Amino acid sequence: MKFAKQDLKQALTGISGILVTPFDGNDEVAPRRQLPIVDRAVEAGVHILVANGNTGEFYALTPDEAERMVFATADHIADRVPLVAGVGRGVKDACRLAKASAKAGAAALMIHQPTDPFVSPRGIVDYVNRVADASGGLPLVIYLRNDAIGTNNIAELCAVEGVVGVKWATPNPLKLAEAMAASDRGIVWVGGLAEVWAPPLYAVGARGFTSGLINVWPQRSVAIHAALESGDYAEARRLIAGIRVFEDIRAQEMNGTNVTGVKAALRFLGHDCGPTRPPSAWPLTEAQSKMLAGFVEANGLERLGPSGNR
């Protein structure tokens, strides 16, 4: 099954679920452990699933591991929803992974913002153009974590052939509004700071949001999305307040427990996806673990059962 560009753009206005990358006891990727997470997210109504995103510890993976995960995730999804594949690092690595992702059957690429210490705004445009050329024509989603590159440069990125969306990951709704006004009206602007920041970004015109919560509680993400789409901000805020403990844990230690909180919650639910890799924090502290256990128990989250045999 292939997803038409318009279908993909519509899906981007939903939830982009960023999947974890499971590891085994020998610190090797364990793709089979991802399958129950994918199944539950799809059944809950998550609109898009993303391999090799930040919740997937993209920067902790080798290029070979990232390739393995995009092929495995494509198999797990089996065309039930669009697969968006993260690519990045050095431009040659990004182009290599873009080609592999296209071969795996990804519906689109999410281009991580380059982490090189010497990044120029026009260099980012060149980077995206190189990845676009390597992708074989796949639609592109820009992952924007730094709005300091300026509105004109953001608009230039959006003008690269193939760009259909921007994952806006800065807590600056006014800059988002400026960028939207300066760019192609056909671009989908996705809230890239998960559920907590979705309401203010929605208020200026973003649609959809990214989520790591979907690994643990996809039903709550879907309910938040439904409330926002219906314009019921009060209900959205109420539902978001119910995940505040989880998101607060993930934001601790300079966001170094972001993925730690997700994988620790999966362990509480009986589904071990292994630890995170350094420089992420692992394990949670005793205080963090108590907070997380209370969150899981208070909300009666669904157990996934033993992992590794699927």
Coordinates of C-alpha atoms in Angstrom, one line a residue, residues 19-147:
L19 CA 8.8 4.8 18.6
V20 CA 11.4 3.6 21.0
T21 CA 14.3 1.5 19.8
P22 CA 14.5 -1.6 22.0
F23 CA 17.8 -3.1 23.1
D24 CA 18.6 -6.5 24.5
G25 CA 20.8 -7.5 27.4
N26 CA 23.9 -7.3 25.3
D27 CA 23.2 -3.7 24.2
E28 CA 22.1 -4.8 20.7
V29 CA 19.0 -3.6 18.9
A30 CA 16.1 -6.0 19.5
P31 CA 13.5 -5.0 16.8
R32 CA 11.0 -7.7 17.7
R33 CA 10.3 -6.0 21.0
Q34 CA 8.9 -3.0 19.2
L35 CA 6.0 -5.0 17.5
P36 CA 3.5 -5.0 20.5
I37 CA 4.1 -1.2 20.8
V38 CA 3.3 -0.6 17.2
D39 CA 0.2 -2.9 17.3
R40 CA -1.2 -1.1 20.3
A41 CA -0.5 2.4 18.8
V42 CA -2.2 1.5 15.5
E43 CA -5.2 0.0 17.3
A44 CA -5.6 3.1 19.4
G45 CA -5.7 5.3 16.3
V46 CA -2.3 6.9 16.1
H47 CA -2.0 8.4 12.6
I48 CA 1.7 8.1 11.8
L49 CA 4.6 6.2 13.3
V50 CA 8.2 7.4 13.2
A51 CA 11.3 5.3 13.2
N52 CA 14.7 6.7 14.2
G53 CA 13.3 9.8 15.9
N54 CA 14.8 11.2 19.1
T55 CA 12.6 9.0 21.3
G56 CA 14.1 6.2 19.2
E57 CA 17.6 7.3 20.4
F58 CA 18.6 8.1 16.9
Y59 CA 21.9 9.7 17.8
A60 CA 22.9 6.6 20.0
L61 CA 22.5 4.3 17.0
T62 CA 25.1 3.3 14.5
P63 CA 24.1 3.8 10.8
D64 CA 23.7 0.0 10.5
E65 CA 21.4 -0.1 13.5
A66 CA 19.3 2.8 12.2
E67 CA 18.9 1.0 8.8
R68 CA 17.9 -2.2 10.6
M69 CA 15.3 -0.4 12.7
V70 CA 13.6 1.3 9.7
F71 CA 13.2 -2.0 7.9
A72 CA 11.9 -3.7 11.0
T73 CA 9.5 -0.9 11.8
A74 CA 8.2 -1.0 8.2
D75 CA 7.5 -4.7 8.7
H76 CA 5.7 -4.1 12.0
I77 CA 3.5 -1.4 10.6
A78 CA 2.7 -3.4 7.4
D79 CA 1.2 -0.3 5.7
R80 CA -1.5 0.2 8.3
V81 CA -0.4 3.8 8.8
P82 CA 2.3 5.9 7.1
L83 CA 5.9 5.3 8.3
V84 CA 8.1 8.4 8.6
A85 CA 11.8 7.6 8.9
G86 CA 14.2 9.9 10.6
V87 CA 17.5 10.7 8.8
G88 CA 20.4 12.8 9.9
R89 CA 24.0 13.2 11.2
G90 CA 26.7 13.9 8.5
V91 CA 25.2 14.5 5.1
K92 CA 26.6 11.3 3.7
D93 CA 25.1 9.3 6.5
A94 CA 21.8 11.1 6.1
C95 CA 21.8 10.3 2.3
R96 CA 22.6 6.7 3.0
L97 CA 19.8 6.3 5.4
A98 CA 17.4 8.2 3.1
K99 CA 18.1 5.6 0.4
A100 CA 17.6 2.7 2.8
S101 CA 14.4 4.2 4.2
A102 CA 13.0 4.6 0.7
K103 CA 13.9 0.9 0.1
A104 CA 12.2 -0.1 3.3
G105 CA 9.0 1.5 2.2
A106 CA 8.9 4.7 4.3
A107 CA 6.1 7.1 3.2
A108 CA 8.3 10.2 4.1
L109 CA 11.6 11.2 5.7
M110 CA 12.0 13.4 8.8
I111 CA 15.2 15.3 8.5
H112 CA 16.8 15.9 11.9
Q113 CA 18.4 19.3 12.3
P114 CA 22.1 19.0 11.8
T115 CA 24.1 18.9 15.1
D116 CA 27.4 20.1 13.6
P117 CA 28.8 22.9 15.8
F118 CA 29.4 25.0 12.7
V119 CA 25.9 25.1 11.1
S120 CA 25.0 28.0 8.7
P121 CA 21.4 28.6 7.7
R122 CA 22.2 28.3 4.0
G123 CA 24.2 25.2 4.8
I124 CA 21.1 23.6 6.2
V125 CA 19.3 24.3 2.9
D126 CA 22.1 22.6 1.0
Y127 CA 21.9 19.7 3.5
V128 CA 18.2 19.3 2.9
N129 CA 18.6 19.5 -0.9
R130 CA 21.2 16.7 -0.8
V131 CA 18.9 14.5 1.2
A132 CA 16.0 15.3 -1.1
D133 CA 18.1 14.2 -4.1
A134 CA 19.1 10.9 -2.3
S135 CA 15.6 10.1 -1.3
G136 CA 14.3 9.3 -4.7
G137 CA 11.4 11.7 -4.4
L138 CA 10.1 10.9 -1.0
P139 CA 8.1 13.6 0.8
L140 CA 10.2 15.4 3.4
V141 CA 9.4 16.7 6.9
I142 CA 11.8 19.3 8.4
Y143 CA 12.6 18.8 12.1
L144 CA 13.2 22.4 13.3
R145 CA 14.7 22.7 16.7
N146 CA 16.2 26.2 16.3
D147 CA 14.1 29.1 15.1

